[in-house]
């Protein structure tokens, strides 16, 4: 029984690590992209919208950050397919 | 038609029915948050999830015979049925197990509780195996390592990740205009939810494919242990996708509106957390229940947002449902096996099948009393599952003059 717990914990911390890096890291990158889009813009008085258009650097920065997120989702799709066809991408 | 062929046909129909309930029970896992925040219209969300489940079901060639082999002793090391159980005995065990799984799935759907379809299936199979073979019929080590332990850990892990993600996201975007923020995160939500739906099709359709293939081998019409007949693949893919499309609106409502008041940044963090945990664990060969992960993530997204409403009473009800899923489905599975085996033959199987059809229809009829559908799924959560518009409809009946 002890062995079972040990094995489960071993897999578990890997899942937790991957979860934190991808599952919390990507939303953070996405949030940075949203923030970049609003950089250097004037907020409306009620805080719901902007009164000035997005700046060039803001657009460029957010595009890069969103692109990373899209790439990560693509990698996710690749991982689903790879797992389905029995290919190991990482892990032992 | 011989007796065994009749039973095989019933097993295949029942397995596809299980796959269907698996689909509609689990639509919520991927789409509840997107529906709740309005990132996707309810009908669009279920259509997207159904399409991705359909595609996902074909994205795997892994041998699914190991699914049942992990928990009960009806197969040898290579996945082939134990010789002395070939034919009717194994078919009866599988059949009774499936009935236990389906009835539990429909009962929890009626109550709007997200409970794991895999656990329902495992529970049913464990119950019928105990009834048929005694306690030795179950591989208890396997049950602990691949069913019980993950069930305790996966919602916690997913919840931690989602809470952290939500906290960071709100921190970063604190100064962003609320309108563009809400809108921007909806896109992230759709992307991550789609990933969960795809992974669901790949993981869950497999289980039914394995069960049907095992039945075909037990009957003797299929001998290849390494592959699944194409028609089984197609039938399972269509069954899970159509179930997903029908959409378990009751479960969607609980997950999207009941557990946490959800905004699109939370929804995105929750779905990314679910996707990351599901994909990494299944890649490591530890298949977690999508339901446990998704529920943990949504709960976590409520915990991670300061000042958010988290309804712990709803979470508590879910936790209780999870704990009793396995034994409840097992009891039904055991009773069904006893009836099917006791009466024996085609008649016994037929009686159990009739019980399944009658109880499923009764529960469905009961659900119509407080109908939850795409139109009222997002209504304000007012102390319980049933939306006001559904419960008050009787009193609104126009008085005839």
Short mmCIF file of C-alpha atoms in Angstrom, two decimals:
data_model
loop_
_atom_site.label_atom_id
_atom_site.label_comp_id
_atom_site.label_asym_id
_atom_site.label_seq_id
_atom_site.Cartn_x
_atom_site.Cartn_y
_atom_site.Cartn_z
CA UNK A 1 0.00 0.00 0.00
CA UNK A 2 2.83 2.39 0.93
CA UNK A 3 4.32 1.97 -2.51
CA UNK A 4 1.06 2.98 -4.12
CA UNK A 5 0.98 6.23 -2.17
CA UNK A 6 4.60 6.95 -3.03
CA UNK A 7 4.00 6.43 -6.74
CA UNK A 8 0.88 8.54 -6.67
CA UNK A 9 2.70 11.39 -4.95
CA UNK A 10 5.53 11.20 -7.44
CA UNK A 11 3.15 11.66 -10.36
CA UNK A 12 1.24 14.23 -8.38
CA UNK A 13 4.00 16.72 -7.85
CA UNK A 14 4.84 16.56 -11.56
CA UNK A 15 1.22 17.37 -12.36
CA UNK A 16 1.26 20.18 -9.80
CA UNK A 17 4.47 21.61 -11.30
CA UNK A 18 3.14 21.44 -14.86
CA UNK A 19 -0.14 22.85 -13.61
CA UNK A 20 1.46 25.86 -11.98
CA UNK A 21 3.77 26.62 -14.92
CA UNK A 22 1.15 26.19 -17.64
CA UNK A 23 -2.15 26.42 -15.80
CA UNK A 24 -1.29 29.55 -13.84
CA UNK A 25 1.59 30.90 -15.94
CA UNK A 26 -0.35 31.13 -19.19
CA UNK A 27 -3.28 33.03 -17.65
CA UNK A 28 -0.68 35.41 -16.22
CA UNK A 29 0.85 35.94 -19.69
CA UNK A 30 -2.61 36.43 -21.11
CA UNK A 31 -3.35 38.97 -18.39
CA UNK A 32 -0.13 40.82 -19.23
CA UNK A 33 -1.32 40.93 -22.84
CA UNK A 34 -4.62 42.47 -21.75
CA UNK A 35 -2.72 44.94 -19.60
CA UNK A 36 -0.38 45.83 -22.48
CA UNK A 37 -3.37 46.65 -24.66
CA UNK A 38 -4.39 49.25 -22.10
CA UNK A 39 -0.92 50.68 -21.53
CA UNK A 40 -0.64 54.44 -21.93
CA UNK A 41 -4.37 54.91 -22.46
CA UNK A 42 -6.72 57.18 -20.58
CA UNK A 43 -9.41 55.51 -18.52
CA UNK A 44 -12.99 56.74 -18.73
CA UNK A 45 -14.34 58.21 -15.51
CA UNK A 46 -16.39 55.10 -14.67
CA UNK A 47 -13.45 52.78 -15.33
CA UNK A 48 -15.32 50.59 -17.78
CA UNK A 49 -13.62 51.76 -20.99
CA UNK A 50 -10.80 53.81 -22.52
CA UNK A 51 -11.14 57.22 -24.11
CA UNK A 52 -7.96 56.92 -26.19
CA UNK A 53 -7.00 54.19 -28.71
CA UNK A 54 -4.37 51.53 -28.00
CA UNK A 55 -0.78 52.60 -28.50
CA UNK A 56 1.55 51.00 -31.04
CA UNK A 57 3.87 49.51 -28.44
CA UNK A 58 0.88 48.30 -26.42
CA UNK A 59 -0.49 46.52 -29.48
CA UNK A 60 2.88 45.00 -30.34
CA UNK A 61 3.46 43.79 -26.79
CA UNK A 62 0.02 42.26 -26.44
CA UNK A 63 0.31 40.56 -29.84
CA UNK A 64 3.51 38.83 -28.73
CA UNK A 65 2.01 37.76 -25.41
CA UNK A 66 -1.20 36.47 -26.99
CA UNK A 67 0.87 34.63 -29.60
CA UNK A 68 2.68 32.76 -26.83
CA UNK A 69 -0.68 31.73 -25.37
CA UNK A 70 -1.93 30.56 -28.77
CA UNK A 71 1.29 28.60 -29.24
CA UNK A 72 0.75 26.99 -25.83
CA UNK A 73 -2.76 25.93 -26.80
CA UNK A 74 -1.33 24.48 -30.01
CA UNK A 75 1.19 22.58 -27.92
CA UNK A 76 -1.73 21.34 -25.81
CA UNK A 77 -3.45 19.97 -28.92
CA UNK A 78 -0.18 18.36 -29.94
CA UNK A 79 0.09 16.80 -26.49
CA UNK A 80 -3.44 15.35 -26.72
CA UNK A 81 -2.59 13.78 -30.08
CA UNK A 82 0.84 12.59 -28.96
CA UNK A 83 -0.60 10.99 -25.83
CA UNK A 84 -3.36 9.35 -27.86
CA UNK A 85 -0.87 7.81 -30.23
CA UNK A 86 1.44 6.66 -27.47
CA UNK A 87 4.27 9.15 -27.99
CA UNK A 88 6.04 10.43 -24.89
CA UNK A 89 6.88 14.11 -25.14
CA UNK A 90 8.26 14.49 -21.63
CA UNK A 91 8.37 12.52 -18.39
CA UNK A 92 9.58 8.97 -18.03
CA UNK B 1 -30.39 -15.33 -32.49
CA UNK B 2 -28.51 -17.14 -29.79
CA UNK B 3 -28.71 -16.12 -26.16
CA UNK B 4 -25.11 -14.84 -26.06
CA UNK B 5 -25.63 -12.76 -29.20
CA UNK B 6 -28.77 -11.22 -27.72
CA UNK B 7 -26.89 -10.33 -24.53
CA UNK B 8 -24.00 -8.94 -26.55
CA UNK B 9 -26.38 -6.69 -28.49
CA UNK B 10 -27.88 -5.41 -25.22
CA UNK B 11 -24.39 -4.81 -23.82
CA UNK B 12 -23.39 -2.77 -26.87
CA UNK B 13 -26.58 -0.68 -26.71
CA UNK B 14 -26.13 -0.13 -22.98
CA UNK B 15 -22.47 0.81 -23.41
CA UNK B 16 -23.38 3.40 -26.04
CA UNK B 17 -26.10 4.71 -23.73
CA UNK B 18 -23.50 5.05 -21.00
CA UNK B 19 -21.24 6.93 -23.41
CA UNK B 20 -24.12 9.27 -24.17
CA UNK B 21 -24.72 10.02 -20.47
CA UNK B 22 -20.96 10.47 -20.11
CA UNK B 23 -21.17 13.16 -22.78
CA UNK B 24 -24.06 15.14 -21.39
CA UNK B 25 -22.90 14.85 -17.82
CA UNK B 26 -19.50 16.26 -18.72
CA UNK B 27 -20.41 19.09 -21.12
CA UNK B 28 -20.22 21.32 -18.07
CA UNK B 29 -16.58 20.49 -17.37
CA UNK B 30 -15.43 22.31 -20.47
CA UNK B 31 -18.21 24.77 -21.12
CA UNK B 32 -19.91 25.79 -17.85
CA UNK B 33 -17.65 28.80 -17.30
CA UNK B 34 -17.87 30.02 -20.90
CA UNK B 35 -21.66 29.77 -20.76
CA UNK B 36 -21.85 31.51 -17.38
CA UNK B 37 -19.73 34.50 -18.44
CA UNK B 38 -21.38 34.79 -21.83
CA UNK B 39 -18.14 34.08 -23.69
CA UNK B 40 -20.18 31.68 -25.77
CA UNK B 41 -23.92 31.42 -26.30
CA UNK B 42 -25.21 28.24 -24.61
CA UNK B 43 -26.07 26.53 -27.90
CA UNK B 44 -22.77 27.52 -29.51
CA UNK B 45 -20.84 26.23 -26.51
CA UNK B 46 -22.40 22.77 -26.59
CA UNK B 47 -21.97 22.56 -30.36
CA UNK B 48 -18.28 23.42 -30.05
CA UNK B 49 -17.80 20.94 -27.22
CA UNK B 50 -19.61 18.22 -29.18
CA UNK B 51 -17.49 18.78 -32.29
CA UNK B 52 -14.27 18.66 -30.24
CA UNK B 53 -15.39 15.51 -28.41
CA UNK B 54 -16.14 13.88 -31.76
CA UNK B 55 -12.69 14.74 -33.11
CA UNK B 56 -11.04 13.88 -29.80
CA UNK B 57 -12.53 10.40 -29.79
CA UNK B 58 -10.56 9.54 -32.93
CA UNK B 59 -7.28 10.97 -31.66
CA UNK B 60 -6.16 7.88 -29.86
CA UNK B 61 -4.96 4.44 -30.74
CA UNK B 62 -4.12 3.40 -27.23
CA UNK B 63 -5.41 0.05 -26.16
CA UNK B 64 -8.39 0.76 -23.97
CA UNK B 65 -8.71 -2.80 -22.66
CA UNK B 66 -6.55 -1.75 -19.73
CA UNK B 67 -9.27 0.50 -18.34
CA UNK B 68 -11.39 -2.28 -16.88
CA UNK B 69 -8.32 -4.44 -16.32
CA UNK B 70 -6.97 -1.99 -13.75
CA UNK B 71 -9.84 -2.50 -11.36
CA UNK B 72 -11.47 -5.92 -11.78
CA UNK B 73 -10.29 -9.48 -12.30
CA UNK B 74 -12.06 -10.49 -15.47
CA UNK B 75 -9.08 -10.23 -17.80
CA UNK B 76 -5.61 -11.72 -17.95
CA UNK B 77 -2.37 -9.73 -18.02
CA UNK B 78 -2.65 -9.11 -21.77
CA UNK B 79 -6.19 -7.77 -21.52
CA UNK B 80 -7.89 -10.89 -22.87
CA UNK B 81 -10.87 -12.19 -20.86
CA UNK B 82 -10.18 -14.97 -18.36
CA UNK B 83 -11.02 -18.21 -20.24
CA UNK B 84 -13.53 -19.55 -17.70
CA UNK B 85 -15.51 -16.31 -17.86
CA UNK B 86 -15.70 -16.19 -21.67
CA UNK B 87 -19.14 -15.61 -23.10
CA UNK B 88 -22.22 -14.92 -21.02
CA UNK B 89 -20.53 -14.59 -17.57
CA UNK B 90 -18.31 -11.68 -18.58
CA UNK B 91 -21.05 -10.08 -20.66
CA UNK B 92 -23.36 -10.14 -17.65
CA UNK B 93 -20.74 -8.54 -15.40
CA UNK B 94 -20.06 -5.75 -17.91
CA UNK B 95 -23.76 -5.22 -18.53
CA UNK B 96 -24.68 -4.91 -14.86
CA UNK B 97 -21.75 -2.57 -14.30
CA UNK B 98 -22.86 -0.32 -17.15
CA UNK B 99 -26.41 -0.16 -15.80
CA UNK B 100 -25.06 0.92 -12.40
CA UNK B 101 -23.00 3.65 -14.09
CA UNK B 102 -25.85 4.97 -16.21
CA UNK B 103 -28.40 5.11 -13.38
CA UNK B 104 -25.98 6.98 -11.13
CA UNK B 105 -25.15 9.40 -13.94
CA UNK B 106 -28.80 10.18 -14.57
CA UNK B 107 -29.61 10.50 -10.85
CA UNK B 108 -26.77 12.98 -10.26
CA UNK B 109 -27.73 14.89 -13.39
CA UNK B 110 -31.26 15.18 -12.06
CA UNK B 111 -29.85 16.73 -8.88
CA UNK B 112 -27.55 18.92 -10.95
CA UNK B 113 -24.46 17.43 -9.34
CA UNK B 114 -21.28 17.11 -11.35
CA UNK B 115 -20.06 13.61 -10.51
CA UNK B 116 -17.42 11.63 -12.32
CA UNK B 117 -18.74 9.39 -15.09
CA UNK B 118 -15.62 7.26 -14.88
CA UNK B 119 -16.20 6.69 -11.19
CA UNK B 120 -19.79 5.73 -11.90
CA UNK B 121 -18.62 3.18 -14.47
CA UNK B 122 -15.88 1.84 -12.21
CA UNK B 123 -18.33 1.65 -9.31
CA UNK B 124 -20.84 -0.29 -11.38
CA UNK B 125 -18.18 -2.71 -12.59
CA UNK B 126 -16.77 -3.19 -9.08
CA UNK B 127 -20.24 -3.97 -7.75
CA UNK B 128 -21.08 -6.49 -10.42
CA UNK B 129 -17.63 -8.09 -10.12
CA UNK B 130 -18.05 -8.49 -6.34
CA UNK B 131 -21.50 -9.99 -6.84
CA UNK B 132 -20.21 -12.38 -9.48
CA UNK B 133 -16.75 -13.30 -8.20
CA UNK B 134 -16.64 -12.25 -4.56
CA UNK B 135 -14.27 -9.68 -3.06
CA UNK B 136 -11.36 -11.27 -4.94
CA UNK B 137 -13.00 -10.15 -8.16
CA UNK B 138 -11.72 -6.64 -7.50
CA UNK B 139 -8.13 -5.43 -7.81
CA UNK B 140 -8.19 -3.28 -4.68
CA UNK B 141 -4.65 -1.96 -5.22
CA UNK B 142 -5.70 -0.65 -8.61
CA UNK B 143 -8.88 0.84 -7.20
CA UNK B 144 -6.89 2.75 -4.58
CA UNK B 145 -4.11 3.94 -6.90
CA UNK B 146 -6.05 4.80 -10.02
CA UNK B 147 -9.48 5.70 -8.66
CA UNK B 148 -9.60 6.71 -5.01
CA UNK B 149 -6.29 8.58 -4.52
CA UNK B 150 -6.61 10.69 -7.69
CA UNK B 151 -10.16 11.58 -6.67
CA UNK B 152 -8.90 13.17 -3.47
CA UNK B 153 -5.89 14.90 -4.98
CA UNK B 154 -7.03 16.09 -8.38
CA UNK B 155 -9.57 18.70 -7.24
CA UNK B 156 -7.06 20.03 -4.72
CA UNK B 157 -4.26 20.32 -7.27
CA UNK B 158 -6.55 21.88 -9.89
CA UNK B 159 -8.02 24.20 -7.26
CA UNK B 160 -4.58 25.39 -6.14
CA UNK B 161 -3.49 26.08 -9.70
CA UNK B 162 -6.72 27.93 -10.54
CA UNK B 163 -6.63 29.96 -7.33
CA UNK B 164 -3.05 31.01 -8.01
CA UNK B 165 -3.86 31.81 -11.66
CA UNK B 166 -6.94 33.83 -10.72
CA UNK B 167 -5.11 35.76 -8.03
CA UNK B 168 -2.25 36.67 -10.40
CA UNK B 169 -4.60 37.59 -13.23
CA UNK B 170 -6.60 39.99 -11.09
CA UNK B 171 -3.40 41.46 -9.67
CA UNK B 172 -2.00 42.12 -13.13
CA UNK B 173 -5.17 43.57 -14.62
CA UNK B 174 -6.32 45.59 -11.61
CA UNK B 175 -5.90 48.89 -13.43
CA UNK B 176 -7.32 47.73 -16.78
CA UNK B 177 -10.67 49.10 -17.94
CA UNK B 178 -13.30 46.57 -16.93
CA UNK B 179 -15.06 46.41 -20.31
CA UNK B 180 -12.06 45.45 -22.46
CA UNK B 181 -10.82 43.19 -19.66
CA UNK B 182 -14.01 41.16 -19.54
CA UNK B 183 -14.09 40.95 -23.33
CA UNK B 184 -10.43 40.03 -23.76
CA UNK B 185 -10.54 37.19 -21.27
CA UNK B 186 -13.54 35.66 -22.99
CA UNK B 187 -11.26 34.77 -25.91
CA UNK B 188 -8.79 33.11 -23.59
CA UNK B 189 -11.67 31.23 -22.04
CA UNK B 190 -12.88 29.84 -25.36
CA UNK B 191 -9.39 28.63 -26.28
CA UNK B 192 -8.72 26.88 -23.00
CA UNK B 193 -12.24 25.41 -22.76
CA UNK B 194 -11.84 23.94 -26.23
CA UNK B 195 -8.69 22.20 -25.12
CA UNK B 196 -10.57 20.63 -22.20
CA UNK B 197 -13.34 19.43 -24.52
CA UNK B 198 -10.83 17.86 -26.91
CA UNK B 199 -8.98 16.08 -24.12
CA UNK B 200 -12.31 14.85 -22.75
CA UNK B 201 -13.20 13.19 -26.07
CA UNK B 202 -9.80 11.51 -26.22
CA UNK B 203 -9.89 10.20 -22.65
CA UNK B 204 -13.52 9.33 -22.07
CA UNK B 205 -14.71 7.90 -25.38
CA UNK B 206 -11.83 5.43 -25.00
CA UNK B 207 -13.38 3.89 -21.92
CA UNK B 208 -16.57 2.87 -23.67
CA UNK B 209 -14.63 1.69 -26.71
CA UNK B 210 -12.63 -0.56 -24.42
CA UNK B 211 -15.72 -1.94 -22.74
CA UNK B 212 -17.42 -2.76 -26.04
CA UNK B 213 -14.26 -4.30 -27.45
CA UNK B 214 -13.92 -6.44 -24.33
CA UNK B 215 -17.52 -7.61 -24.79
CA UNK B 216 -16.84 -8.50 -28.43
CA UNK B 217 -13.78 -10.49 -27.40
CA UNK B 218 -15.74 -12.27 -24.68
CA UNK B 219 -18.41 -13.17 -27.20
CA UNK B 220 -15.76 -14.36 -29.63
CA UNK B 221 -16.37 -12.11 -32.60
CA UNK B 222 -13.16 -10.08 -32.15
CA UNK B 223 -9.73 -11.45 -31.23
CA UNK B 224 -7.32 -8.55 -31.71
CA UNK B 225 -6.17 -7.21 -28.32
CA UNK B 226 -4.26 -4.32 -29.87
CA UNK B 227 -6.96 -2.52 -31.78
CA UNK B 228 -10.57 -1.47 -31.65
CA UNK B 229 -13.03 -2.25 -34.47
CA UNK B 230 -13.71 0.85 -36.56
CA UNK B 231 -17.48 0.68 -36.10
CA UNK B 232 -16.98 0.71 -32.33
CA UNK B 233 -14.84 3.84 -32.63
CA UNK B 234 -17.36 5.60 -34.81
CA UNK B 235 -20.34 4.57 -32.67
CA UNK B 236 -18.66 5.69 -29.43
CA UNK B 237 -17.49 8.98 -30.92
CA UNK B 238 -21.01 9.75 -32.14
CA UNK B 239 -22.58 8.69 -28.83
CA UNK B 240 -20.36 10.89 -26.66
CA UNK B 241 -20.60 13.83 -29.06
CA UNK B 242 -24.39 13.70 -29.28
CA UNK B 243 -24.59 13.44 -25.49
CA UNK B 244 -22.35 16.48 -25.22
CA UNK B 245 -24.53 18.38 -27.68
CA UNK B 246 -27.73 17.61 -25.74
CA UNK B 247 -25.89 19.29 -22.88
CA UNK B 248 -26.49 18.46 -19.24
CA UNK B 249 -27.93 21.90 -18.52
CA UNK B 250 -28.58 21.07 -14.90
CA UNK B 251 -24.93 20.29 -14.25
CA UNK B 252 -23.82 23.26 -16.37
CA UNK B 253 -25.96 25.52 -14.18
CA UNK B 254 -24.49 24.19 -10.93
CA UNK B 255 -20.91 24.51 -12.15
CA UNK B 256 -21.32 27.84 -13.93
CA UNK B 257 -23.69 29.66 -11.58
CA UNK B 258 -24.03 27.70 -8.37
CA UNK B 259 -20.54 27.10 -7.10
CA UNK B 260 -18.95 30.49 -7.70
CA UNK B 261 -20.06 33.81 -9.17
CA UNK B 262 -17.77 33.68 -12.13
CA UNK B 263 -16.29 36.46 -14.26
CA UNK B 264 -14.37 35.90 -17.47
CA UNK B 265 -10.85 36.31 -15.98
CA UNK B 266 -11.78 33.63 -13.39
CA UNK B 267 -13.27 31.45 -16.11
CA UNK B 268 -10.12 31.67 -18.17
CA UNK B 269 -7.88 30.87 -15.20
CA UNK B 270 -10.10 27.91 -14.29
CA UNK B 271 -10.11 26.45 -17.79
CA UNK B 272 -6.37 26.88 -18.23
CA UNK B 273 -5.83 25.16 -14.90
CA UNK B 274 -8.14 22.29 -15.92
CA UNK B 275 -6.48 21.90 -19.29
CA UNK B 276 -2.96 21.92 -17.82
CA UNK B 277 -3.79 19.39 -15.08
CA UNK B 278 -5.78 17.04 -17.35
CA UNK B 279 -3.25 17.05 -20.18
CA UNK B 280 -0.17 16.65 -18.01
CA UNK B 281 -1.68 13.89 -15.88
CA UNK B 282 -3.00 11.87 -18.81
CA UNK B 283 0.36 12.27 -20.49
CA UNK B 284 1.99 10.83 -17.37
CA UNK B 285 -0.36 7.87 -17.59
CA UNK B 286 -2.49 8.91 -14.62
CA UNK B 287 -5.97 9.52 -15.98
CA UNK B 288 -7.78 11.94 -13.70
CA UNK B 289 -11.49 12.49 -13.73
CA UNK B 290 -12.25 15.56 -15.84
CA UNK B 291 -15.15 16.31 -13.53
CA UNK B 292 -13.04 16.39 -10.38
CA UNK B 293 -10.45 18.59 -12.05
CA UNK B 294 -12.95 21.02 -13.57
CA UNK B 295 -14.90 21.38 -10.32
CA UNK B 296 -11.71 21.94 -8.33
CA UNK B 297 -10.58 24.58 -10.81
CA UNK B 298 -13.84 26.51 -10.70
CA UNK B 299 -13.86 26.42 -6.92
CA UNK B 300 -10.22 27.57 -6.93
CA UNK B 301 -11.05 30.49 -9.21
CA UNK B 302 -13.52 31.65 -6.56
CA UNK B 303 -11.04 31.25 -3.74
CA UNK B 304 -8.32 33.10 -5.67
CA UNK B 305 -10.39 36.20 -6.29
CA UNK B 306 -10.58 38.38 -3.21
CA UNK B 307 -14.16 39.12 -2.31
CA UNK B 308 -15.70 36.53 -4.65
CA UNK B 309 -18.78 34.55 -3.65
CA UNK B 310 -18.01 30.87 -3.08
CA UNK B 311 -20.97 28.72 -2.08
CA UNK B 312 -19.36 26.16 0.16
CA UNK B 313 -22.70 24.46 0.79
CA UNK B 314 -22.92 23.61 -2.92
CA UNK B 315 -19.31 22.41 -2.87
CA UNK B 316 -20.10 20.25 0.16
CA UNK B 317 -23.03 18.61 -1.61
CA UNK B 318 -20.77 17.80 -4.53
CA UNK B 319 -18.11 16.33 -2.27
CA UNK B 320 -20.70 14.05 -0.69
CA UNK B 321 -21.88 12.97 -4.13
CA UNK B 322 -18.30 12.14 -5.10
CA UNK B 323 -17.75 10.02 -2.04
CA UNK B 324 -20.91 7.99 -2.54
CA UNK B 325 -20.55 7.69 -6.34
CA UNK B 326 -18.44 4.55 -6.23
CA UNK B 327 -20.42 2.62 -3.58
CA UNK B 328 -23.80 3.76 -4.93
CA UNK B 329 -23.03 2.67 -8.48
CA UNK B 330 -21.53 -0.52 -7.06
CA UNK B 331 -24.73 -1.41 -5.18
CA UNK B 332 -26.82 -0.87 -8.32
CA UNK B 333 -24.30 -2.89 -10.35
CA UNK B 334 -24.40 -5.75 -7.84
CA UNK B 335 -28.21 -5.83 -7.71
CA UNK B 336 -28.43 -5.77 -11.49
CA UNK B 337 -25.95 -8.62 -11.75
CA UNK B 338 -27.93 -10.64 -9.19
CA UNK B 339 -31.16 -10.17 -11.15
CA UNK B 340 -29.60 -10.83 -14.56
CA UNK B 341 -27.74 -13.88 -13.31
CA UNK B 342 -30.48 -15.13 -10.97
CA UNK B 343 -33.16 -15.13 -13.64
CA UNK B 344 -30.51 -16.09 -16.14
CA UNK B 345 -30.08 -15.95 -19.86
CA UNK B 346 -31.73 -13.56 -22.25
CA UNK B 347 -34.72 -13.10 -19.96
CA UNK B 348 -32.59 -11.99 -17.00
CA UNK B 349 -30.69 -9.49 -19.16
CA UNK B 350 -33.95 -8.31 -20.67
CA UNK B 351 -35.48 -7.67 -17.24
CA UNK B 352 -32.50 -5.60 -16.10
CA UNK B 353 -32.58 -3.68 -19.38
CA UNK B 354 -36.28 -2.98 -18.82
CA UNK B 355 -35.51 -1.74 -15.29
CA UNK B 356 -32.87 0.57 -16.77
CA UNK B 357 -35.24 1.99 -19.39
CA UNK B 358 -38.10 2.49 -16.92
CA UNK B 359 -36.01 4.16 -14.21
CA UNK B 360 -34.21 6.35 -16.73
CA UNK B 361 -37.55 7.50 -18.19
CA UNK B 362 -38.99 8.17 -14.74
CA UNK B 363 -36.00 10.34 -13.80
CA UNK B 364 -36.22 12.15 -17.11
CA UNK B 365 -39.93 12.81 -16.59
CA UNK B 366 -39.21 14.12 -13.12
CA UNK B 367 -36.63 16.52 -14.59
CA UNK B 368 -39.29 18.06 -16.84
CA UNK B 369 -41.08 19.45 -13.79
CA UNK B 370 -38.31 21.99 -13.34
CA UNK B 371 -36.85 22.18 -16.75
CA UNK B 372 -33.40 23.69 -17.13
CA UNK B 373 -32.42 24.49 -20.69
CA UNK B 374 -30.32 26.97 -22.70
CA UNK B 375 -32.85 29.71 -21.94
CA UNK B 376 -32.74 29.64 -18.17
CA UNK B 377 -29.37 28.03 -17.48
CA UNK B 378 -27.80 31.39 -16.59
CA UNK B 379 -30.59 32.68 -14.41
CA UNK B 380 -29.60 34.09 -11.02
CA UNK B 381 -28.71 31.35 -8.49
CA UNK B 382 -31.33 31.79 -5.82
CA UNK B 383 -30.61 29.31 -3.07
CA UNK B 384 -30.91 26.27 -5.30
CA UNK B 385 -30.59 24.58 -8.65
CA UNK B 386 -34.06 25.34 -9.94
CA UNK B 387 -34.39 28.68 -11.71
CA UNK B 388 -37.37 30.82 -10.68
CA UNK B 389 -38.81 30.78 -14.20
CA UNK B 390 -39.01 26.97 -14.12
CA UNK B 391 -40.51 26.56 -10.65
CA UNK B 392 -43.10 29.31 -10.93
CA UNK B 393 -44.35 28.28 -14.36
CA UNK B 394 -47.26 26.31 -12.90
CA UNK B 395 -48.67 29.26 -11.01
CA UNK B 396 -48.35 31.38 -14.12
CA UNK B 397 -50.73 29.14 -16.07
CA UNK B 398 -53.38 31.47 -17.47
CA UNK B 399 -56.77 31.10 -15.83
CA UNK B 400 -59.40 30.12 -18.32
CA UNK B 401 -62.34 32.46 -18.46
#
